[in-house]
CSV table of C-alpha atoms and ligand atoms in Angstrom, one decimal:
chain,number,residue,atom,x,y,z
A,1,MET,CA,120.6,50.5,56.4
A,2,LEU,CA,121.3,47.5,58.5
A,3,THR,CA,125.0,47.1,59.2
A,4,THR,CA,124.7,43.6,61.2
A,5,LEU,CA,122.5,40.9,61.3
A,6,ALA,CA,122.5,38.5,64.4
A,7,VAL,CA,120.6,35.2,64.6
A,8,SER,CA,121.1,32.4,67.2
A,9,HIS,CA,119.4,29.2,68.0
A,10,TYR,CA,117.2,29.2,64.9
A,11,ARG,CA,117.0,26.0,62.8
A,12,SER,CA,120.4,25.3,61.4
A,13,ILE,CA,121.8,28.7,62.7
A,14,ASN,CA,123.3,28.0,66.2
A,15,LYS,CA,125.0,31.4,66.2
A,16,LEU,CA,125.6,33.6,63.1
A,17,VAL,CA,126.7,37.3,63.0
A,18,ILE,CA,126.8,38.8,59.5
A,19,PRO,CA,128.4,41.9,58.3
A,20,LEU,CA,126.0,43.6,55.7
A,21,GLY,CA,126.5,46.0,52.8
A,22,ARG,CA,124.2,47.7,50.5
A,23,LEU,CA,123.9,44.5,48.1
A,24,ASN,CA,124.1,41.3,50.0
A,25,VAL,CA,124.3,37.9,48.0
A,26,VAL,CA,123.5,34.8,50.0
A,27,THR,CA,125.0,31.7,48.3
A,28,GLY,CA,125.9,28.1,49.3
A,29,PRO,CA,125.1,24.5,48.8
A,30,ASN,CA,121.8,22.9,49.1
A,31,GLY,CA,121.0,22.5,52.8
A,32,SER,CA,123.6,25.1,54.0
A,33,GLY,CA,120.9,27.3,55.5
A,34,LYS,CA,120.2,30.0,52.9
A,35,SER,CA,116.4,29.5,53.3
A,36,ASN,CA,116.6,29.5,57.0
A,37,LEU,CA,118.5,32.8,57.0
A,38,TYR,CA,115.8,34.1,54.6
A,39,LYS,CA,113.2,33.0,57.1
A,40,ALA,CA,115.0,34.4,60.0
A,41,LEU,CA,114.7,37.9,58.2
A,42,ARG,CA,111.2,37.5,57.5
A,43,LEU,CA,110.5,36.6,61.2
A,44,LEU,CA,112.3,39.8,62.4
A,45,ALA,CA,109.8,41.7,59.8
A,46,GLU,CA,107.0,39.9,61.5
A,47,THR,CA,107.9,41.3,64.8
A,48,ALA,CA,106.9,44.8,63.5
A,49,GLN,CA,103.6,43.7,61.8
A,50,GLY,CA,102.6,41.9,65.3
A,51,GLY,CA,102.9,38.4,63.9
A,52,VAL,CA,106.0,36.9,65.2
A,53,VAL,CA,104.4,34.4,67.3
A,54,ALA,CA,102.0,33.2,64.9
A,55,ALA,CA,104.6,32.9,62.2
A,56,LEU,CA,106.6,30.7,64.5
A,57,ALA,CA,103.5,28.7,65.2
A,58,ARG,CA,103.1,28.2,61.5
A,59,GLU,CA,106.6,26.9,61.3
A,60,GLY,CA,105.8,24.2,63.6
A,61,GLY,CA,106.4,26.1,67.0
A,62,LEU,CA,109.6,26.6,68.9
A,63,SER,CA,110.4,22.9,69.4
A,64,SER,CA,111.0,22.2,65.6
A,65,THR,CA,112.6,25.8,65.0
A,66,PHE,CA,115.0,25.6,67.8
A,67,TRP,CA,118.4,24.7,66.7
A,68,ALA,CA,118.6,21.0,67.1
A,69,GLY,CA,122.6,20.7,68.1
A,70,PRO,CA,124.6,21.7,70.9
A,71,GLU,CA,125.2,25.1,72.2
A,72,GLN,CA,128.8,24.9,71.7
A,73,ILE,CA,130.7,22.4,69.3
A,74,SER,CA,134.1,21.4,70.8
A,75,ARG,CA,137.2,20.6,68.8
A,76,ARG,CA,136.9,17.1,70.1
A,77,MET,CA,133.5,16.7,69.0
A,78,LEU,CA,134.5,17.9,65.4
A,79,SER,CA,137.2,15.3,65.2
A,80,GLY,CA,134.8,12.6,66.5
A,81,GLU,CA,136.7,11.8,69.6
A,82,VAL,CA,133.6,12.5,71.6
A,83,GLU,CA,129.9,12.4,70.8
A,84,VAL,CA,128.0,15.4,70.1
A,85,GLN,CA,126.1,16.5,73.5
A,86,MET,CA,124.2,19.2,75.0
A,87,THR,CA,126.7,21.6,76.8
A,88,ALA,CA,124.4,23.3,78.9
A,89,PRO,CA,121.5,21.2,79.6
A,90,GLY,CA,120.0,23.4,82.2
A,91,ALA,CA,120.0,26.7,80.4
A,92,ALA,CA,116.9,28.1,79.1
A,93,LYS,CA,116.7,27.9,75.3
A,94,ARG,CA,116.2,31.3,73.3
A,95,LEU,CA,115.8,32.0,69.9
A,96,ARG,CA,117.4,35.3,69.3
A,97,LEU,CA,117.0,37.6,66.3
A,98,GLY,CA,118.7,41.0,66.2
A,99,PHE,CA,120.1,43.8,63.8
A,100,ALA,CA,122.3,46.7,64.1
A,101,GLY,CA,121.4,49.8,62.3
A,102,GLU,CA,123.3,53.2,61.5
A,103,ASP,CA,121.1,55.0,64.3
A,104,PHE,CA,119.1,52.2,66.2
A,105,SER,CA,119.6,48.7,66.8
A,106,TYR,CA,116.9,46.0,68.0
A,107,ALA,CA,117.0,42.4,69.5
A,108,ILE,CA,114.2,39.9,70.4
A,109,SER,CA,114.5,36.8,72.3
A,110,LEU,CA,111.8,34.1,72.2
A,111,GLY,CA,111.3,31.1,74.4
A,112,LEU,CA,109.0,28.4,75.6
A,113,PRO,CA,106.2,29.4,78.1
A,114,GLU,CA,106.4,29.1,81.6
A,115,PRO,CA,103.7,26.4,82.9
A,116,LEU,CA,100.7,28.2,83.8
A,117,PRO,CA,98.6,27.5,87.0
A,118,TYR,CA,95.4,27.2,84.7
A,119,PRO,CA,94.5,25.1,81.9
A,120,THR,CA,95.3,26.5,78.4
A,121,ALA,CA,95.1,25.3,74.7
A,122,PHE,CA,98.2,27.5,73.8
A,123,SER,CA,100.9,25.9,75.9
A,124,LEU,CA,103.0,25.5,72.9
A,125,ASP,CA,102.9,29.1,71.9
A,126,PRO,CA,106.5,30.7,72.0
A,127,GLU,CA,106.7,33.8,74.4
A,128,ILE,CA,108.4,37.0,73.7
A,129,LYS,CA,111.0,37.1,76.6
A,130,ARG,CA,113.1,40.2,75.9
A,131,GLU,CA,113.4,43.0,73.4
A,132,CYS,CA,115.6,45.8,73.4
A,133,ILE,CA,116.4,49.0,71.4
A,134,TRP,CA,119.5,50.7,71.9
A,135,ALA,CA,121.5,53.6,70.2
A,136,GLY,CA,124.2,52.9,68.0
A,137,PRO,CA,125.4,49.4,66.9
A,138,LEU,CA,126.8,47.7,70.0
A,139,PHE,CA,124.5,46.9,72.9
A,140,ARG,CA,125.7,48.5,76.1
A,141,PRO,CA,123.4,48.9,79.1
A,142,ALA,CA,124.2,52.7,78.9
A,143,SER,CA,123.0,52.9,75.4
A,144,LEU,CA,119.5,51.0,75.9
A,145,LEU,CA,116.6,53.2,75.0
A,146,VAL,CA,113.6,50.9,75.3
A,147,ASP,CA,113.8,47.6,77.4
A,148,ARG,CA,111.2,45.0,77.3
A,149,ALA,CA,111.5,42.2,80.0
A,150,GLY,CA,108.6,39.9,80.0
A,151,PRO,CA,105.4,41.8,80.3
A,152,MET,CA,107.2,45.1,81.3
A,153,VAL,CA,108.1,47.8,78.8
A,154,ARG,CA,110.3,50.5,80.0
A,155,CYS,CA,111.5,53.6,77.9
A,156,ARG,CA,114.5,56.0,79.0
A,157,ALA,CA,113.2,59.3,79.8
A,158,GLY,CA,116.1,61.4,80.3
A,159,ARG,CA,118.2,59.8,83.1
A,160,GLU,CA,115.1,58.0,84.6
A,161,TRP,CA,113.3,55.0,83.2
A,162,GLU,CA,109.6,55.3,82.6
A,163,VAL,CA,107.5,52.1,82.6
A,164,VAL,CA,105.0,52.4,79.7
A,165,ASN,CA,103.3,49.1,80.2
A,166,GLN,CA,103.4,46.4,82.9
A,167,HIS,CA,101.0,44.0,81.2
A,168,THR,CA,102.2,43.5,77.6
A,169,ALA,CA,101.1,40.1,76.5
A,170,SER,CA,103.6,37.5,76.0
A,171,PHE,CA,102.7,37.3,72.2
A,172,ASP,CA,102.7,41.0,71.6
A,173,SER,CA,106.1,42.9,70.6
A,174,LEU,CA,107.0,46.2,72.0
A,175,PHE,CA,106.1,47.6,68.5
A,176,HIS,CA,102.5,47.1,69.7
A,177,GLN,CA,103.2,50.0,72.2
A,178,VAL,CA,103.1,52.5,69.5
A,179,GLY,CA,99.6,53.5,70.6
A,180,ASN,CA,100.7,54.3,73.8
A,181,LEU,CA,101.4,58.1,73.5
A,182,ARG,CA,104.1,58.2,76.2
A,183,SER,CA,106.1,55.5,74.3
A,184,SER,CA,109.3,56.5,72.8
A,185,PRO,CA,109.7,57.8,69.3
A,186,GLU,CA,112.4,55.2,68.7
A,187,ILE,CA,109.7,52.5,68.6
A,188,LEU,CA,107.6,54.1,66.0
A,189,SER,CA,110.5,55.0,64.0
A,190,LEU,CA,112.1,51.4,64.0
A,191,ARG,CA,108.7,50.0,63.5
A,192,GLU,CA,108.0,52.0,60.3
A,193,ARG,CA,111.1,51.0,59.0
A,194,ILE,CA,110.7,47.3,59.5
A,195,ARG,CA,107.4,47.3,58.2
A,196,GLY,CA,108.6,48.9,55.0
A,197,TRP,CA,111.0,45.8,54.3
A,198,ARG,CA,109.8,44.3,51.1
A,199,PHE,CA,110.0,40.4,50.4
A,200,TYR,CA,109.6,38.8,47.0
A,201,ASP,CA,109.6,35.0,47.1
A,202,HIS,CA,108.6,32.9,44.2
A,203,PHE,CA,106.2,34.7,41.9
A,204,ARG,CA,103.6,32.5,40.6
A,205,THR,CA,103.5,32.1,36.9
A,206,ASP,CA,101.4,29.0,36.4
A,207,ALA,CA,98.4,29.5,34.1
A,208,GLU,CA,96.2,30.5,37.0
A,209,ALA,CA,98.6,33.0,38.5
A,210,PRO,CA,97.1,36.3,39.6
A,211,ALA,CA,99.7,38.1,37.4
A,212,ARG,CA,98.3,36.5,34.1
A,213,ARG,CA,94.6,38.0,34.7
A,214,PRO,CA,93.4,41.4,33.8
A,215,GLN,CA,93.2,43.4,37.2
A,216,LEU,CA,91.5,46.7,38.1
A,217,GLY,CA,94.0,49.3,37.7
A,218,THR,CA,95.0,52.0,40.3
A,219,ARG,CA,98.2,53.8,40.9
A,220,THR,CA,100.6,51.1,42.2
A,221,PRO,CA,104.1,52.1,43.3
A,222,VAL,CA,104.8,48.9,45.1
A,223,LEU,CA,104.1,45.6,43.4
A,224,HIS,CA,102.0,43.2,45.5
A,225,HIS,CA,104.2,40.0,46.7
A,226,ASP,CA,102.0,37.7,44.3
A,227,GLY,CA,102.2,40.1,41.5
A,228,ARG,CA,98.4,40.4,41.0
A,229,ASP,CA,98.9,44.3,40.1
A,230,LEU,CA,101.7,43.6,37.7
A,231,ALA,CA,100.1,46.0,34.7
A,232,ALA,CA,99.0,48.7,37.1
A,233,ALA,CA,102.7,48.6,38.6
A,234,LEU,CA,104.2,48.9,35.2
A,235,GLN,CA,101.9,51.8,34.2
A,236,THR,CA,102.8,53.6,37.3
A,237,ILE,CA,106.4,53.3,36.5
A,238,ILE,CA,105.7,54.7,33.1
A,239,GLU,CA,103.5,57.7,34.4
A,240,VAL,CA,105.9,58.6,37.1
A,241,GLY,CA,108.6,59.3,34.2
A,242,MET,CA,110.6,56.3,34.4
A,243,VAL,CA,109.5,54.9,31.0
A,244,GLU,CA,113.2,55.1,29.9
A,245,ASP,CA,114.4,53.1,32.5
A,246,LEU,CA,111.6,50.5,32.0
A,247,ASN,CA,112.4,50.5,28.2
A,248,ALA,CA,116.1,49.9,28.8
A,249,ALA,CA,115.4,47.0,31.1
A,250,ILE,CA,113.3,45.5,28.5
A,251,SER,CA,115.5,45.9,25.7
A,252,ASP,CA,118.4,44.5,28.1
A,253,ALA,CA,116.5,41.2,28.6
A,254,PHE,CA,114.4,41.1,25.4
A,255,PRO,CA,116.1,43.2,22.4
A,256,GLY,CA,113.4,44.6,20.1
A,257,ALA,CA,110.7,44.0,22.4
A,258,SER,CA,108.4,46.4,23.8
A,259,LEU,CA,105.6,46.8,26.4
A,260,GLN,CA,102.2,48.6,26.6
A,261,VAL,CA,99.5,48.6,29.3
A,262,ARG,CA,95.9,48.8,28.1
A,263,ALA,CA,92.5,49.1,29.8
A,264,VAL,CA,90.2,46.4,28.9
A,265,GLN,CA,86.3,46.1,30.0
A,266,GLY,CA,86.4,49.6,31.7
A,267,SER,CA,89.4,50.0,33.9
A,268,ASN,CA,90.8,46.5,34.0
A,269,PHE,CA,94.5,46.5,33.1
A,270,THR,CA,96.4,44.2,31.1
A,271,LEU,CA,99.8,43.8,29.4
A,272,GLU,CA,100.7,43.7,25.8
A,273,PHE,CA,104.3,42.4,25.1
A,274,ARG,CA,105.5,42.9,21.4
A,275,GLN,CA,108.5,40.8,20.6
A,276,GLU,CA,110.4,40.6,17.3
A,277,GLY,CA,109.1,38.2,14.7
A,278,LEU,CA,105.4,38.3,16.0
A,279,LEU,CA,102.6,39.9,14.2
A,280,ARG,CA,100.6,40.7,17.3
A,281,PRO,CA,101.4,41.7,20.9
A,282,LEU,CA,100.9,38.7,23.6
A,283,SER,CA,99.1,39.3,26.7
A,284,ALA,CA,100.2,38.4,30.2
A,285,ALA,CA,98.0,35.1,29.9
A,286,GLU,CA,100.1,34.1,27.0
A,287,LEU,CA,103.5,34.7,27.8
A,288,SER,CA,106.2,32.2,28.7
A,289,ASP,CA,106.7,31.5,32.6
A,290,GLY,CA,110.3,33.0,32.2
A,291,THR,CA,109.0,36.3,30.5
A,292,LEU,CA,106.3,36.9,33.0
A,293,ARG,CA,108.7,36.4,35.8
A,294,TYR,CA,111.3,38.9,34.6
A,295,LEU,CA,108.5,41.4,34.0
A,296,LEU,CA,107.4,40.8,37.5
A,297,LEU,CA,111.0,41.3,38.9
A,298,MET,CA,111.3,44.3,36.8
A,299,ALA,CA,108.3,45.9,38.3
A,300,ALA,CA,109.5,45.0,41.9
A,301,LEU,CA,112.7,46.2,41.2
A,302,LEU,CA,112.0,49.5,39.3
A,303,THR,CA,109.5,50.6,42.1
A,304,PRO,CA,109.2,54.4,42.4
A,305,ARG,CA,108.8,54.1,46.1
A,306,PRO,CA,112.2,52.1,47.0
A,307,PRO,CA,112.0,50.6,50.6
A,308,SER,CA,114.6,50.6,53.0
A,309,MET,CA,115.2,46.9,52.3
A,310,MET,CA,114.3,44.5,49.6
A,311,VAL,CA,114.8,40.7,49.8
A,312,LEU,CA,114.7,38.4,46.7
A,313,ASN,CA,114.5,34.9,47.5
A,314,GLU,CA,115.8,32.9,44.5
A,315,PRO,CA,114.7,35.0,41.8
A,316,GLU,CA,116.4,33.1,39.1
A,317,THR,CA,113.5,30.3,39.3
A,318,SER,CA,112.3,29.5,35.8
A,319,LEU,CA,114.4,32.4,34.3
A,320,HIS,CA,116.2,31.5,31.2
A,321,PRO,CA,119.9,31.8,31.9
A,322,ASP,CA,120.5,34.4,29.2
A,323,LEU,CA,118.2,36.6,31.4
A,324,LEU,CA,120.2,36.5,34.5
A,325,PRO,CA,122.8,39.2,33.5
A,326,ALA,CA,119.9,41.8,32.7
A,327,LEU,CA,118.3,40.8,36.1
A,328,ALA,CA,121.6,41.3,37.9
A,329,ARG,CA,121.9,45.0,36.4
A,330,LEU,CA,118.5,45.6,37.7
A,331,ILE,CA,119.3,44.3,41.1
A,332,ILE,CA,122.4,46.4,41.2
A,333,ARG,CA,120.5,49.5,40.2
A,334,ALA,CA,117.8,48.8,42.9
A,335,ALA,CA,120.7,48.6,45.5
A,336,GLU,CA,121.5,52.4,44.7
A,337,HIS,CA,118.0,53.3,46.6
A,338,SER,CA,117.6,50.1,48.9
A,339,GLN,CA,119.5,47.8,50.8
A,340,VAL,CA,119.2,44.6,48.8
A,341,TRP,CA,119.2,40.9,49.8
A,342,VAL,CA,119.5,38.2,47.1
A,343,VAL,CA,119.3,34.5,47.9
A,344,SER,CA,120.6,32.7,45.0
A,345,HIS,CA,121.9,29.4,43.3
A,346,ALA,CA,122.4,30.7,40.0
A,347,GLU,CA,126.1,30.9,39.2
A,348,LYS,CA,125.6,33.4,36.3
A,349,LEU,CA,123.4,35.8,38.6
A,350,ILE,CA,126.0,35.6,41.4
A,351,GLU,CA,128.9,36.1,39.2
A,352,VAL,CA,127.6,39.4,37.7
A,353,LEU,CA,126.3,40.7,41.1
A,354,GLU,CA,129.7,39.9,42.8
A,355,GLU,CA,131.6,41.8,40.0
A,356,GLN,CA,129.9,44.8,41.2
A,357,GLY,CA,132.6,46.5,43.7
A,358,ASP,CA,129.7,47.3,46.2
A,359,CYS,CA,128.6,43.7,46.7
A,360,THR,CA,128.8,41.6,50.0
A,361,PRO,CA,129.1,38.0,49.5
A,362,ILE,CA,127.4,35.8,52.2
A,363,ARG,CA,128.8,32.5,51.6
A,364,LEU,CA,127.2,29.8,53.8
A,365,GLU,CA,128.3,26.1,54.6
A,366,LYS,CA,127.2,23.7,57.1
A,367,VAL,CA,129.6,22.4,59.4
A,368,MET,CA,128.5,19.5,61.8
A,369,GLY,CA,124.9,20.7,61.0
A,370,GLN,CA,125.6,24.4,61.8
A,371,THR,CA,125.1,27.0,59.4
A,372,GLN,CA,128.4,29.1,59.3
A,373,LEU,CA,130.1,31.9,57.1
A,374,VAL,CA,132.6,30.3,54.8
A,375,GLY,CA,136.1,31.6,56.1
A,376,GLN,CA,134.6,33.5,59.0
A,377,ARG,CA,136.7,33.2,62.1
A,378,MET,CA,136.0,34.7,65.6
A,379,LEU,CA,138.1,37.6,64.7
A,380,ASP,CA,136.3,38.5,61.7
A,381,GLU,CA,132.9,38.6,63.3
A,382,PRO,CA,131.2,41.8,63.6
A,383,ALA,CA,131.0,42.8,67.3
A,384,TRP,CA,127.7,42.1,68.6
A,385,HIS,CA,126.4,41.5,72.1
A,386,TRP,CA,123.0,40.1,72.9
A,387,PRO,CA,121.3,41.9,75.7
A,388,THR,CA,121.7,39.9,79.0
B,401,ADP,N1,115.7,23.0,63.9
B,401,ADP,C1,116.7,22.7,63.4
B,401,ADP,N2,118.0,22.4,63.9
B,401,ADP,C2,119.1,22.0,63.1
B,401,ADP,N3,119.0,21.9,61.7
B,401,ADP,C3,117.9,22.2,61.3
B,401,ADP,C4,116.6,22.6,61.8
B,401,ADP,N4,115.5,22.7,61.1
B,401,ADP,C5,116.2,22.7,59.6
B,401,ADP,N5,117.5,22.2,59.8
B,401,ADP,C6,118.5,22.1,58.7
B,401,ADP,O1,118.5,23.0,57.9
B,401,ADP,C7,118.8,22.5,56.6
B,401,ADP,C8,118.0,23.4,55.4
B,401,ADP,O2,118.3,24.4,55.2
B,401,ADP,P1,117.9,25.3,54.4
B,401,ADP,O3,118.0,26.9,54.6
B,401,ADP,O4,116.5,25.0,53.8
B,401,ADP,O5,119.0,25.1,52.9
B,401,ADP,P2,119.1,25.7,51.5
B,401,ADP,O6,120.5,26.6,51.7
B,401,ADP,O7,119.2,24.8,50.9
B,401,ADP,O8,117.9,26.9,51.4
B,401,ADP,C9,118.6,21.1,56.5
B,401,ADP,O9,119.7,20.5,56.2
B,401,ADP,C10,118.1,20.7,57.8
B,401,ADP,O10,118.7,19.7,58.4
B,402,MG,MG1,116.4,26.8,50.0
């Protein structure tokens, strides 16, 4: 489980240090930075997949993802006495992402490349400047286990430091060093954990959506992020012995309804959803957007292979408000096995989640263009030091 997330200089987030719990509910008005926080988490996940630089480039490169305001906002800037200005114009800008875990913690910093002596078409590619893995939640030089500075990666070996690579490419994360036999086990362990993070962001439910078409069915403990293997994922939940949980989740949302998975044309799987008042079951192609989306979220949340972290971005989209309490109960159940994040606007969903004792509300607001936690003062911030 992550205990703290820290983001700096990323879009509307100049500096944010957030304490986390098992069930984290991110809320706030439009433009407060909810999606930016979600994207920051995705970027962190990309580091372990080897795609952080490409992901940043897809977002428009560092020049557009860097926080566009000043490093620090003074009281006089807030009251309008002086104009908002860069406070440290000479300092190198860094986009920083990091988290504290119960055993290891990690931080990465990215910046613009140094000018090269030879021509390159990639002069806007961000570079990984620094990455660190340390023991415990708080960075201290003495607790550092793996240290990457520019092209050099060092691991602690007893009291000594061992250089594992002096020529790491500026776009490769230290998680790339896993193949290196001498590299530290912390790299592998952290990489596997981050790779397991699961993101679900707006399932498609239009007429052409992958979830509406029959699909070749194989055992599927993890629903694909576009929902293409919905029928196989539901059948897997049934066959691993979770049929009662599944039926309970269906009756919670659709009293009197039931669900079956059928193989059609050989091994293609399709859904049959029986609802009260209908003479024949409906297939996935015929379900309403809201019903299909609920079934997708249900398959994601009832996964027989819970991840260390699951992130749902605005799961309420196109769900009927009556379905939200049932969805909230599914989310609360999933948080027993995974750390869960929910980014949401839907009051009814938020209300039921927050009634839960174990819920950590993350209420965002924008002050002078900066995303902040509502009511967080300096003293409430979890302790966090960026590696220097
Ligand atoms: N590089 C940037 N610097 C500062 N603010 C930014 C930057 N990029 C986007 N923003 C701001 O972030 C806000 C969008 O935040 P977003 O996370 O999409 O909000 P929401 O809470 O609605 O999901 C916009 O108001 C935009 O002005
Ligand atoms: Mg948004």
